[in-house]
Amino acid sequence: MPEPANLIDREIHPVRDRVLLGAVWAAAMLVAGAFVWLLADLLWHGAGRLDWSFLSTAPRNSGRAGGIWPIVVSTVLIVAVAIVVAAPLGLATAVLLSEFTRRGGTTERAIGLSLDVLAGVPSIVFGLFGNAFFSVWLGLGFSILSGGLTLACMVLPILIRTAETGLRMVPDDWRLGAAALGLSRTTALHQILIPVATPVLLAGLMLGIGRAMAETAALVFTSGYVDRMPSSLFDSGRAISVHIYDLTMNVAGGDRSAYASALVLIALLVLVNGAAIWLSDRTLQRKIATR
Amino acid sequence: MSRTARDTCLLLGLSVAAIVASGILLLIILFLSTEAWPVFSQVGLLKFAFDEAWYPTEGAFDLKPMLVASFAMSMLSIMLAAPLGIASAVFCRFYAPPVVRRAYQWIIILLAGIPSVVLGLWGLTVIVPLILMLAPPGASLLAGSLVLALMIVPTVALTTQAALASIPQFYWVGAAALGLSREGTLLGVALPAVRSSIFAGIMLAMARALGETMAVLMVSGNVVQLPTSLFDPVRTLTANIALEMAYATGDHRSALFVSGLALTVLVFILAWVARRSGGQVVHA
């Protein structure tokens, strides 16, 4: 640690200050430069391949030619299964945490700890678990359902934590007011708390969708590789991230399609995350307006 | 239904949901353990560290090269990402003009959102050929570390930023009253005050690096060997699972679950250290 600095700090350390200034700017520009490089590379290689027919047709020749339509459908189905399962479970757990448990109490701490640990489990381990539990033990095989359920376990902690934060943001006066009006807690939740917290709940949902869409490792052994149009949830379906991986690693000459698919994936993620940010900003504004 | 009866029903329903939600973790541990058990009980723990090689179909289960590769790669990437991430946060808080700050903030957030498979694609088509010019084969420990570093810079930057934002106002006022310059405040007050939170952020970033699969799988060459230089291709624990799970059966499959379990334990230890030193779990 440096000596205690004083009034003439700047004059004492001219060299240190200048080195620090240079180093911080250099580091920041390095990170920004790498990001711009990545983005420019994606656009440069991907944009040429990207057009309407790429989105609307099936892949041909292992994805070197043709489009990604069945893959987009599979991705949407997998994410939909994950959200349909995880959202009600997540909301219910969040309500229990914020409305029915004492903050810092045993129940709250135990559930919180298990969620934090779950959030830290590596995605490949979710893949192992999903394969052993959903695909083999429950007999769902390599299917959209297996993949979706595996992702549901994975996004649950984010959904619960954001929903809990949203519900805790509702001022306690509103709960007291509802109780004073003689509303049951069920009615208060249904009519007041959840409607008020809806933008945050939706923002959390969007974050969960984004996380699920970007996932690859957990899907390779659960929803599988098949790139045909799925006819039911019990069919294997290839998610767009798995498609990018497969084109890059296993298909010689698949790079351009991989780049174009990556652009599609990033565009989807930007849309979803943009919606999440917009929704949570709106809540803050509304909160200020009601005060 | 009366009001209290309805509330009781609601509470019951919520409790069931919460039990299911927190039961998932136990279910994961249970299934990993049952799948790992056959080979574990047969060959024992020591064999995984001291067997002569990794020929899982012939009963040789040496995980050492993978463990060393995972460890080396996450250490290297954190050595690159920690200074860059801390500098990024310091840049935003102390140095950047407002317009640049907003743009840079966006870059960090967007970078945090890039899927790892896309980073892997970029690494394979851009970074690997560059390293190939230095020394073949290109796909190597170094390539993996560079891509991982770029991936975890946002984690370090965002946790450091949150830590700097949590410094009480009177620290800044006190530093100003002492006549400290910007650099004096930064080095003498701000960074020491949030030392433990920064450390926690670094631990979380390292856990993320250790658990990452796709980016590493795509750029690091996947040869099972103890690396002797930065340019050697290596195979990490995660990449090994991803590569062999597709065709593994019997003891081989079981051995992959052992490596999954080992990985989980390592990540938990890092997360626990982070928690102990006052870090927040980042759900993103």
Coordinates of C-alpha atoms in Angstrom, one line a residue:
Chain A
M1 CA 0.0 0.0 0.0
P2 CA 1.2 3.5 -0.7
E3 CA 2.2 6.0 2.0
P4 CA -0.6 8.1 3.4
A5 CA -1.0 10.8 0.8
N6 CA -1.4 14.5 1.6
L7 CA -2.1 17.8 0.1
I8 CA 0.7 17.7 -2.4
D9 CA -0.1 14.2 -3.4
R10 CA -0.2 14.9 -7.0
E11 CA 3.2 16.6 -7.0
I12 CA 4.8 13.8 -5.1
H13 CA 3.8 11.0 -7.4
P14 CA 3.8 12.4 -11.0
V15 CA 5.2 9.2 -12.4
R16 CA 2.9 6.9 -10.6
D17 CA -0.1 8.9 -11.6
R18 CA 0.8 9.0 -15.2
V19 CA 1.6 5.3 -15.3
L20 CA -1.7 4.5 -13.7
L21 CA -3.6 6.7 -16.1
G22 CA -1.9 5.0 -19.1
A23 CA -2.4 1.5 -17.7
V24 CA -6.1 2.0 -17.0
W25 CA -6.8 3.5 -20.4
A26 CA -4.8 0.8 -22.1
A27 CA -6.6 -2.0 -20.3
A28 CA -10.0 -0.5 -21.0
M29 CA -9.2 0.0 -24.7
L30 CA -7.9 -3.5 -24.9
V31 CA -11.2 -5.0 -23.7
A32 CA -13.2 -2.6 -25.8
G33 CA -11.0 -3.4 -28.8
A34 CA -11.4 -7.2 -28.4
F35 CA -15.2 -6.7 -28.2
V36 CA -15.3 -4.6 -31.3
W37 CA -13.0 -7.1 -33.1
L38 CA -15.4 -9.9 -32.2
L39 CA -18.5 -8.0 -33.3
A40 CA -16.9 -6.8 -36.5
D41 CA -15.7 -10.3 -37.3
L42 CA -19.2 -11.8 -36.7
L43 CA -20.8 -9.1 -38.9
W44 CA -18.2 -9.4 -41.6
H45 CA -18.4 -13.2 -42.0
G46 CA -22.1 -13.6 -41.1
A47 CA -23.9 -10.8 -42.8
G48 CA -23.3 -12.1 -46.3
R49 CA -25.0 -15.4 -45.6
L50 CA -27.9 -13.9 -43.8
D51 CA -31.1 -13.3 -45.7
W52 CA -34.8 -14.3 -45.5
S53 CA -34.3 -17.7 -47.0
F54 CA -31.6 -18.5 -44.4
L55 CA -34.2 -18.0 -41.7
S56 CA -37.1 -19.7 -43.5
T57 CA -35.6 -22.9 -45.1
A58 CA -34.2 -26.2 -43.7
P59 CA -30.5 -26.9 -43.6
R60 CA -29.0 -28.8 -46.5
N61 CA -25.7 -30.6 -46.8
S62 CA -25.2 -30.7 -43.0
G63 CA -25.9 -27.0 -42.7
R64 CA -23.3 -25.8 -45.3
A65 CA -26.2 -24.7 -47.4
G66 CA -29.9 -23.9 -46.8
G67 CA -31.2 -22.3 -43.7
I68 CA -32.0 -22.8 -40.0
W69 CA -35.8 -22.8 -39.8
P70 CA -36.2 -26.2 -38.1
I71 CA -33.4 -25.2 -35.7
V72 CA -35.1 -21.9 -34.8
V73 CA -38.4 -23.9 -34.1
S74 CA -36.5 -26.4 -31.9
T75 CA -34.8 -23.6 -30.0
V76 CA -38.1 -21.9 -29.4
L77 CA -39.7 -25.1 -28.2
I78 CA -36.8 -26.0 -25.9
V79 CA -36.9 -22.5 -24.3
A80 CA -40.7 -22.6 -24.1
V81 CA -40.6 -25.9 -22.2
A82 CA -38.0 -24.5 -19.9
I83 CA -40.0 -21.4 -19.1
V84 CA -43.4 -23.0 -18.9
V85 CA -42.0 -25.4 -16.2
A86 CA -39.7 -23.0 -14.4
A87 CA -41.8 -19.8 -14.3
P88 CA -44.7 -21.0 -12.1
L89 CA -42.3 -22.9 -9.9
G90 CA -40.1 -19.9 -9.6
L91 CA -42.9 -17.4 -9.0
A92 CA -44.4 -19.7 -6.2
T93 CA -41.0 -20.1 -4.5
A94 CA -40.3 -16.3 -4.8
V95 CA -43.7 -15.5 -3.2
L96 CA -43.0 -18.0 -0.4
L97 CA -39.6 -16.3 0.2
S98 CA -40.8 -12.7 0.1
E99 CA -44.2 -13.0 1.7
F100 CA -44.2 -16.0 4.0
T101 CA -40.7 -16.3 5.4
R102 CA -38.8 -14.1 7.8
R103 CA -35.8 -12.5 6.2
G104 CA -32.7 -14.1 7.5
G105 CA -34.7 -16.9 9.1
T106 CA -33.8 -20.6 8.8
T107 CA -36.2 -21.4 5.9
E108 CA -35.2 -18.4 3.9
R109 CA -31.5 -19.1 4.4
A110 CA -31.8 -22.8 3.6
I111 CA -33.7 -22.2 0.3
G112 CA -31.5 -19.2 -0.5
L113 CA -28.3 -21.3 0.0
S114 CA -29.6 -24.1 -2.2
L115 CA -30.5 -21.6 -5.0
D116 CA -27.1 -19.9 -4.8
V117 CA -25.3 -23.3 -5.0
L118 CA -27.6 -24.4 -7.9
A119 CA -26.8 -21.1 -9.8
G120 CA -23.1 -22.0 -9.6
V121 CA -23.3 -25.6 -11.0
P122 CA -21.4 -25.7 -14.3
S123 CA -23.7 -26.1 -17.3
I124 CA -21.9 -29.3 -18.5
V125 CA -22.9 -30.8 -15.1
F126 CA -26.5 -29.9 -15.8
G127 CA -26.0 -31.8 -19.0
L128 CA -24.8 -34.9 -17.2
F129 CA -27.7 -34.6 -14.7
G130 CA -30.3 -34.0 -17.5
N131 CA -29.0 -37.0 -19.4
A132 CA -29.0 -39.3 -16.4
F133 CA -32.3 -38.1 -14.9
F134 CA -34.6 -37.0 -17.8
S135 CA -33.2 -38.9 -20.7
V136 CA -32.4 -42.2 -19.1
W137 CA -34.2 -42.5 -15.7
L138 CA -37.4 -40.9 -16.8
G139 CA -37.0 -42.5 -20.3
L140 CA -37.5 -39.3 -22.2
G141 CA -34.5 -40.0 -24.4
F142 CA -32.9 -37.3 -26.5
S143 CA -35.8 -35.0 -26.8
I144 CA -36.9 -31.4 -26.7
L145 CA -38.7 -32.2 -23.4
S146 CA -35.4 -33.5 -21.8
G147 CA -33.5 -30.4 -23.0
G148 CA -36.2 -28.0 -21.9
L149 CA -36.6 -29.6 -18.4
T150 CA -32.8 -29.5 -18.0
L151 CA -32.7 -25.8 -18.8
A152 CA -35.7 -25.3 -16.5
C153 CA -33.5 -26.5 -13.6
M154 CA -30.8 -24.2 -14.8
V155 CA -32.8 -21.0 -15.0
L156 CA -34.8 -21.5 -11.9
P157 CA -32.4 -19.6 -9.6
I158 CA -32.4 -16.5 -11.8
L159 CA -36.2 -16.5 -12.0
I160 CA -36.6 -16.9 -8.3
R161 CA -34.1 -14.3 -7.3
T162 CA -35.5 -11.6 -9.7
A163 CA -39.1 -12.3 -8.8
E164 CA -38.2 -12.2 -5.1
T165 CA -36.5 -8.8 -5.6
G166 CA -39.5 -7.5 -7.5
L167 CA -42.0 -8.5 -4.8
R168 CA -39.7 -7.0 -2.1
M169 CA -39.7 -3.7 -4.0
V170 CA -43.5 -3.3 -3.3
P171 CA -43.8 -1.1 -0.2
D172 CA -45.1 -2.7 3.0
D173 CA -47.8 0.0 3.2
W174 CA -49.6 -1.8 0.4
R175 CA -49.6 -5.1 2.3
L176 CA -50.9 -3.3 5.4
G177 CA -53.5 -1.5 3.4
A178 CA -54.7 -4.8 1.9
A179 CA -54.9 -6.4 5.3
A180 CA -56.7 -3.4 6.7
L181 CA -59.3 -3.7 4.0
G182 CA -59.8 -7.3 5.1
L183 CA -58.4 -8.9 1.9
S184 CA -57.0 -12.4 2.3
R185 CA -53.4 -12.8 1.5
T186 CA -54.3 -14.8 -1.6
T187 CA -56.4 -11.9 -2.8
A188 CA -53.8 -9.3 -1.9
L189 CA -51.2 -11.3 -3.9
H190 CA -53.4 -11.9 -6.8
Q191 CA -55.0 -8.4 -7.0
I192 CA -52.2 -6.1 -5.8
L193 CA -48.7 -7.5 -5.2
I194 CA -48.2 -9.5 -8.4
P195 CA -49.8 -6.9 -10.7
V196 CA -47.5 -4.2 -9.2
A197 CA -44.4 -6.4 -9.6
T198 CA -45.3 -7.6 -13.1
P199 CA -42.7 -5.6 -15.0
V200 CA -39.9 -6.9 -12.7
L201 CA -41.3 -10.5 -13.0
L202 CA -41.3 -10.1 -16.8
A203 CA -37.8 -8.7 -16.8
G204 CA -36.6 -11.7 -14.8
L205 CA -38.4 -14.0 -17.2
M206 CA -36.6 -12.3 -20.1
L207 CA -33.2 -12.8 -18.4
G208 CA -34.1 -16.5 -17.9
I209 CA -35.1 -16.8 -21.6
G210 CA -31.8 -15.2 -22.6
R211 CA -29.8 -17.6 -20.4
A212 CA -31.6 -20.6 -21.8
M213 CA -31.2 -19.5 -25.4
A214 CA -27.4 -19.0 -25.0
E215 CA -26.9 -22.5 -23.5
T216 CA -25.1 -25.2 -25.3
A217 CA -23.3 -27.7 -23.0
A218 CA -26.4 -28.7 -21.1
L219 CA -28.3 -29.5 -24.4
V220 CA -25.8 -31.6 -26.3
F221 CA -26.7 -34.8 -24.3
T222 CA -30.3 -34.0 -23.6
S223 CA -32.0 -32.5 -26.6
G224 CA -29.5 -33.8 -29.1
Y225 CA -28.3 -33.1 -32.6
V226 CA -31.1 -33.9 -35.0
D227 CA -31.6 -31.0 -37.3
R228 CA -34.9 -32.0 -38.8
M229 CA -38.2 -30.3 -38.0
P230 CA -39.5 -31.8 -34.8
S231 CA -42.9 -33.3 -35.0
S232 CA -43.5 -33.5 -31.2
L233 CA -41.8 -32.6 -27.9
F234 CA -40.5 -36.2 -27.7
D235 CA -38.4 -35.7 -30.8
S236 CA -34.8 -34.7 -30.7
G237 CA -34.3 -31.1 -31.7
R238 CA -31.1 -29.1 -32.3
A239 CA -30.9 -25.8 -30.5
I240 CA -29.3 -22.9 -32.4
S241 CA -26.2 -22.8 -30.1
V242 CA -25.7 -26.6 -30.7
H243 CA -26.0 -25.9 -34.4
I244 CA -23.2 -23.3 -34.2
Y245 CA -21.0 -25.7 -32.3
D246 CA -21.6 -28.5 -34.7
L247 CA -21.0 -26.4 -37.8
T248 CA -17.8 -25.1 -36.4
M249 CA -16.3 -28.3 -35.1
N250 CA -17.8 -31.1 -37.2
V251 CA -18.6 -29.7 -40.6
A252 CA -15.8 -28.7 -42.8
G253 CA -16.8 -25.5 -44.6
G254 CA -19.6 -24.8 -42.2
D255 CA -18.0 -21.6 -40.9
R256 CA -20.1 -19.1 -42.8
S257 CA -23.4 -20.7 -41.8
A258 CA -22.0 -20.9 -38.2
Y259 CA -21.3 -17.1 -38.3
A260 CA -24.7 -16.4 -39.7
S261 CA -26.4 -18.5 -37.1
A262 CA -24.3 -16.8 -34.4
L263 CA -25.6 -13.4 -35.7
V264 CA -29.2 -14.7 -35.5
L265 CA -28.6 -15.9 -31.9
I266 CA -27.0 -12.6 -30.8
A267 CA -29.8 -10.6 -32.4
L268 CA -32.4 -12.7 -30.5
L269 CA -30.4 -12.2 -27.3
V270 CA -30.2 -8.5 -27.8
L271 CA -33.9 -8.3 -28.3
V272 CA -34.7 -10.3 -25.2
N273 CA -32.2 -8.5 -23.0
G274 CA -33.3 -5.2 -24.4
A275 CA -36.9 -6.0 -23.4
A276 CA -35.7 -7.0 -19.9
I277 CA -33.8 -3.7 -19.4
W278 CA -36.8 -1.7 -20.8
L279 CA -39.2 -3.5 -18.5
S280 CA -37.1 -2.9 -15.3
D281 CA -36.5 0.8 -16.2
R282 CA -40.3 1.2 -16.6
T283 CA -40.9 -0.1 -13.1
L284 CA -38.4 2.3 -11.6
Q285 CA -40.1 5.2 -13.4
R286 CA -43.5 4.0 -12.2
K287 CA -42.3 3.6 -8.7
I288 CA -41.0 7.2 -8.7
A289 CA -44.3 8.4 -10.2
T290 CA -46.4 6.8 -7.4
R291 CA -44.4 8.4 -4.7
Chain B
M1 CA -63.9 -21.6 0.9
S2 CA -63.2 -19.3 3.8
R3 CA -60.5 -16.8 3.7
T4 CA -58.2 -18.5 6.1
A5 CA -58.7 -21.9 4.4
R6 CA -57.8 -20.3 1.1
D7 CA -54.6 -18.8 2.5
T8 CA -53.7 -22.2 4.0
C9 CA -54.1 -23.8 0.6
L10 CA -51.9 -21.1 -1.0
L11 CA -49.2 -21.6 1.6
L12 CA -49.3 -25.3 1.1
G13 CA -49.0 -24.9 -2.6
L14 CA -46.1 -22.5 -2.3
S15 CA -44.3 -24.7 0.1
V16 CA -44.6 -27.7 -2.3
A17 CA -43.1 -25.4 -5.0
A18 CA -40.3 -24.3 -2.8
I19 CA -39.5 -27.9 -1.7
V20 CA -39.3 -28.9 -5.4
A21 CA -37.1 -25.9 -6.3
S22 CA -34.6 -26.5 -3.5
G23 CA -34.8 -30.3 -4.0
I24 CA -33.3 -30.0 -7.5
L25 CA -29.9 -29.4 -6.1
L26 CA -30.2 -32.6 -4.0
L27 CA -31.5 -34.5 -7.0
I28 CA -28.5 -33.4 -9.0
I29 CA -26.0 -34.5 -6.3
L30 CA -27.9 -37.8 -5.9
F31 CA -27.9 -38.6 -9.6
L32 CA -24.2 -37.6 -10.1
S33 CA -23.3 -39.8 -7.2
T34 CA -25.3 -42.8 -8.2
E35 CA -23.9 -42.7 -11.7
A36 CA -20.4 -42.2 -10.4
W37 CA -20.6 -44.9 -7.8
P38 CA -19.9 -48.1 -9.8
V39 CA -16.5 -47.1 -11.0
F40 CA -15.8 -45.2 -7.8
S41 CA -16.3 -48.3 -5.6
Q42 CA -14.3 -50.5 -8.0
V43 CA -11.2 -48.5 -8.5
G44 CA -11.2 -46.0 -5.6
L45 CA -10.4 -42.4 -5.5
L46 CA -6.6 -42.7 -5.8
K47 CA -6.7 -44.4 -9.2
F48 CA -8.2 -41.2 -10.7
A49 CA -5.2 -39.2 -9.7
F50 CA -2.4 -41.8 -10.1
D51 CA -3.3 -44.2 -12.8
E52 CA -0.9 -44.4 -15.7
A53 CA -3.1 -43.0 -18.5
W54 CA -6.7 -42.1 -19.5
Y55 CA -7.9 -45.2 -21.5
P56 CA -11.3 -45.4 -19.9
T57 CA -12.5 -48.3 -22.1
E58 CA -9.5 -50.4 -20.8
G59 CA -9.9 -49.5 -17.2
A60 CA -7.3 -46.8 -16.9
F61 CA -8.8 -43.6 -15.4
D62 CA -6.0 -41.1 -14.9
L63 CA -7.7 -37.7 -14.7
K64 CA -4.5 -35.9 -13.9
P65 CA -3.9 -34.3 -17.3
M66 CA -7.4 -33.0 -17.4
L67 CA -7.2 -31.6 -13.9
V68 CA -3.9 -29.9 -14.6
A69 CA -5.2 -28.5 -17.8
S70 CA -8.4 -27.2 -16.2
F71 CA -6.4 -25.7 -13.3
A72 CA -3.7 -24.1 -15.6
M73 CA -6.3 -22.7 -18.0
S74 CA -8.4 -21.1 -15.3
M75 CA -5.3 -19.7 -13.5
L76 CA -3.9 -18.2 -16.7
S77 CA -7.3 -16.7 -17.7
I78 CA -7.8 -15.2 -14.3
M79 CA -4.3 -13.7 -14.3
L80 CA -5.2 -11.9 -17.5
A81 CA -8.8 -11.1 -16.6
A82 CA -8.4 -9.9 -13.1
P83 CA -6.2 -6.8 -13.9
L84 CA -8.2 -6.1 -17.0
G85 CA -11.5 -6.4 -15.1
I86 CA -10.4 -4.3 -12.1
A87 CA -8.9 -1.7 -14.5
S88 CA -12.2 -1.6 -16.4
A89 CA -14.2 -0.9 -13.3
V90 CA -11.6 1.8 -12.2
F91 CA -11.8 3.3 -15.7
C92 CA -15.6 3.6 -15.4
R93 CA -15.5 5.1 -11.9
F94 CA -12.5 7.4 -12.1
Y95 CA -11.2 8.0 -15.6
A96 CA -13.7 7.8 -18.3
P97 CA -15.5 11.0 -19.6
P98 CA -19.3 10.6 -19.2
V99 CA -20.0 9.7 -22.9
V100 CA -17.1 7.1 -23.0
R101 CA -18.3 5.7 -19.7
R102 CA -21.8 5.0 -21.0
A103 CA -20.5 3.4 -24.1
Y104 CA -17.9 1.3 -22.2
Q105 CA -20.6 0.2 -19.7
W106 CA -22.6 -1.1 -22.6
I107 CA -19.6 -3.0 -24.0
I108 CA -19.1 -4.8 -20.7
I109 CA -22.7 -5.7 -20.4
L110 CA -22.9 -6.9 -24.0
L111 CA -19.7 -8.8 -23.6
A112 CA -21.1 -10.6 -20.6
G113 CA -24.1 -11.7 -22.7
I114 CA -22.1 -13.2 -25.6
P115 CA -22.9 -16.9 -25.6
S116 CA -19.8 -19.0 -25.0
V117 CA -20.3 -21.0 -28.2
V118 CA -20.0 -17.7 -30.1
L119 CA -16.8 -16.8 -28.3
G120 CA -15.5 -20.3 -29.2
L121 CA -16.4 -19.8 -32.9
W122 CA -14.5 -16.5 -32.9
G123 CA -11.6 -18.0 -31.0
L124 CA -11.3 -20.8 -33.4
T125 CA -11.4 -18.7 -36.5
V126 CA -9.5 -15.7 -35.3
I127 CA -7.3 -16.4 -32.3
V128 CA -6.2 -19.9 -33.2
P129 CA -4.8 -19.0 -36.6
L130 CA -2.9 -16.1 -35.0
I131 CA -1.3 -18.5 -32.5
L132 CA -0.6 -20.9 -35.2
M133 CA 1.6 -18.3 -36.8
L134 CA 3.7 -18.2 -33.6
A135 CA 3.8 -21.9 -32.9
P136 CA 1.8 -24.9 -34.2
P137 CA -0.8 -26.3 -33.7
G138 CA -2.6 -23.1 -32.7
A139 CA -5.4 -24.7 -30.7
S140 CA -3.7 -24.7 -27.3
L141 CA -3.6 -23.8 -23.7
L142 CA -2.9 -20.2 -24.6
A143 CA -5.9 -20.0 -27.0
G144 CA -8.2 -21.4 -24.4
S145 CA -6.9 -19.0 -21.7
L146 CA -7.3 -15.9 -24.0
V147 CA -10.8 -16.8 -24.9
L148 CA -11.7 -17.6 -21.3
A149 CA -10.1 -14.4 -20.1
L150 CA -12.3 -12.3 -22.5
M151 CA -15.3 -14.2 -21.2
I152 CA -14.7 -13.6 -17.5
V153 CA -13.5 -10.0 -17.7
P154 CA -17.1 -8.7 -17.4
T155 CA -17.6 -10.8 -14.2
V156 CA -14.6 -9.2 -12.5
A157 CA -15.5 -5.8 -13.9
L158 CA -19.1 -5.9 -12.8
T159 CA -18.4 -7.2 -9.3
T160 CA -15.6 -4.6 -8.8
Q161 CA -18.0 -1.9 -10.0
A162 CA -20.7 -3.0 -7.6
A163 CA -18.1 -3.0 -4.8
L164 CA -16.8 0.5 -5.7
A165 CA -20.4 1.8 -5.8
S166 CA -21.0 0.4 -2.3
I167 CA -18.2 2.5 -0.7
P168 CA -19.9 4.9 1.8
Q169 CA -20.0 8.6 0.9
F170 CA -17.9 9.7 3.8
Y171 CA -14.9 7.8 2.5
W172 CA -14.9 10.0 -0.6
V173 CA -15.6 13.1 1.5
G174 CA -12.8 12.1 3.9
A175 CA -10.3 11.5 1.0
A176 CA -11.2 14.9 -0.5
A177 CA -10.8 16.6 2.8
L178 CA -7.3 15.1 3.1
G179 CA -6.5 16.6 -0.2
L180 CA -5.9 13.3 -1.9
S181 CA -5.6 13.3 -5.7
R182 CA -7.7 11.0 -7.8
E183 CA -4.9 8.4 -7.8
G184 CA -4.3 8.8 -4.1
T185 CA -8.0 8.2 -3.4
L186 CA -8.0 5.2 -5.7
L187 CA -4.9 3.5 -4.4
G188 CA -5.1 4.6 -0.8
V189 CA -8.8 4.6 0.0
A190 CA -11.1 3.0 -2.6
L191 CA -9.3 -0.2 -3.6
P192 CA -8.2 -1.1 -0.1
A193 CA -11.8 -0.6 1.1
V194 CA -13.2 -3.1 -1.3
R195 CA -10.3 -5.5 -1.4
S196 CA -12.4 -8.5 -0.1
S197 CA -15.2 -7.9 -2.5
I198 CA -12.8 -7.8 -5.5
F199 CA -11.3 -11.0 -4.3
A200 CA -14.7 -12.6 -4.1
G201 CA -15.4 -11.4 -7.7
I202 CA -12.2 -13.0 -8.8
M203 CA -13.1 -16.3 -7.1
L204 CA -16.5 -16.3 -8.9
A205 CA -14.9 -15.5 -12.2
M206 CA -12.5 -18.4 -11.6
A207 CA -15.4 -20.7 -10.8
R208 CA -16.9 -19.7 -14.1
A209 CA -13.7 -20.3 -16.0
L210 CA -13.3 -23.7 -14.5
G211 CA -16.9 -24.7 -15.3
E212 CA -16.9 -23.4 -18.9
T213 CA -17.2 -26.0 -21.6
M214 CA -18.0 -24.8 -25.1
A215 CA -15.4 -22.0 -25.6
V216 CA -12.6 -24.2 -24.2
L217 CA -13.7 -27.3 -26.1
M218 CA -13.6 -25.4 -29.4
V219 CA -10.2 -23.7 -29.1
S220 CA -7.8 -25.7 -26.9
G221 CA -7.1 -28.8 -29.1
N222 CA -8.4 -31.5 -26.8
V223 CA -5.3 -33.7 -26.6
V224 CA -5.0 -35.6 -23.3
Q225 CA -1.6 -34.6 -22.1
L226 CA 0.2 -32.7 -19.3
P227 CA 1.0 -29.4 -20.9
T228 CA 4.7 -28.4 -21.0
S229 CA 4.2 -25.1 -22.8
L230 CA 1.6 -22.5 -23.5
F231 CA 1.3 -23.7 -27.0
D232 CA 0.5 -27.3 -26.2
P233 CA -3.0 -28.5 -27.0
V234 CA -4.8 -29.7 -23.8
R235 CA -8.1 -31.2 -22.8
T236 CA -9.9 -29.8 -19.8
L237 CA -12.3 -31.8 -17.5
T238 CA -15.3 -30.1 -19.0
A239 CA -14.2 -30.7 -22.6
N240 CA -13.5 -34.3 -21.8
I241 CA -17.1 -34.8 -20.6
A242 CA -18.5 -33.1 -23.6
L243 CA -16.3 -35.1 -26.1
E244 CA -16.8 -38.6 -24.6
M245 CA -20.3 -38.5 -23.2
A246 CA -21.8 -39.1 -26.6
Y247 CA -20.4 -42.7 -26.9
A248 CA -19.4 -43.6 -23.3
T249 CA -21.0 -46.7 -21.7
G250 CA -20.5 -48.7 -18.5
D251 CA -17.4 -47.8 -16.4
H252 CA -16.4 -45.2 -19.0
R253 CA -19.7 -43.3 -18.5
S254 CA -19.4 -43.7 -14.8
A255 CA -15.9 -42.2 -14.9
L256 CA -17.2 -39.2 -16.7
F257 CA -19.7 -38.7 -13.9
V258 CA -16.8 -38.9 -11.4
S259 CA -15.1 -36.0 -13.3
G260 CA -18.3 -34.1 -13.3
L261 CA -18.6 -34.6 -9.6
A262 CA -15.0 -33.5 -9.1
L263 CA -15.7 -30.4 -11.2
T264 CA -18.7 -29.5 -9.1
V265 CA -16.8 -29.9 -5.9
L266 CA -14.0 -27.6 -7.1
V267 CA -16.6 -24.9 -8.2
F268 CA -18.4 -25.2 -4.9
I269 CA -15.2 -24.6 -3.0
L270 CA -14.5 -21.5 -5.0
A271 CA -18.0 -20.2 -4.6
W272 CA -17.8 -20.9 -0.8
V273 CA -14.5 -19.0 -0.5
A274 CA -16.2 -16.1 -2.5
R275 CA -19.1 -16.1 -0.1
R276 CA -16.9 -16.2 2.9
S277 CA -15.1 -13.1 1.7
G278 CA -18.3 -11.2 1.3
G279 CA -19.1 -11.7 -2.4
Q280 CA -22.5 -11.6 -3.9
V281 CA -23.6 -14.5 -6.1
V282 CA -24.0 -13.1 -9.6
H283 CA -27.1 -14.6 -11.2
A284 CA -26.2 -13.7 -14.8

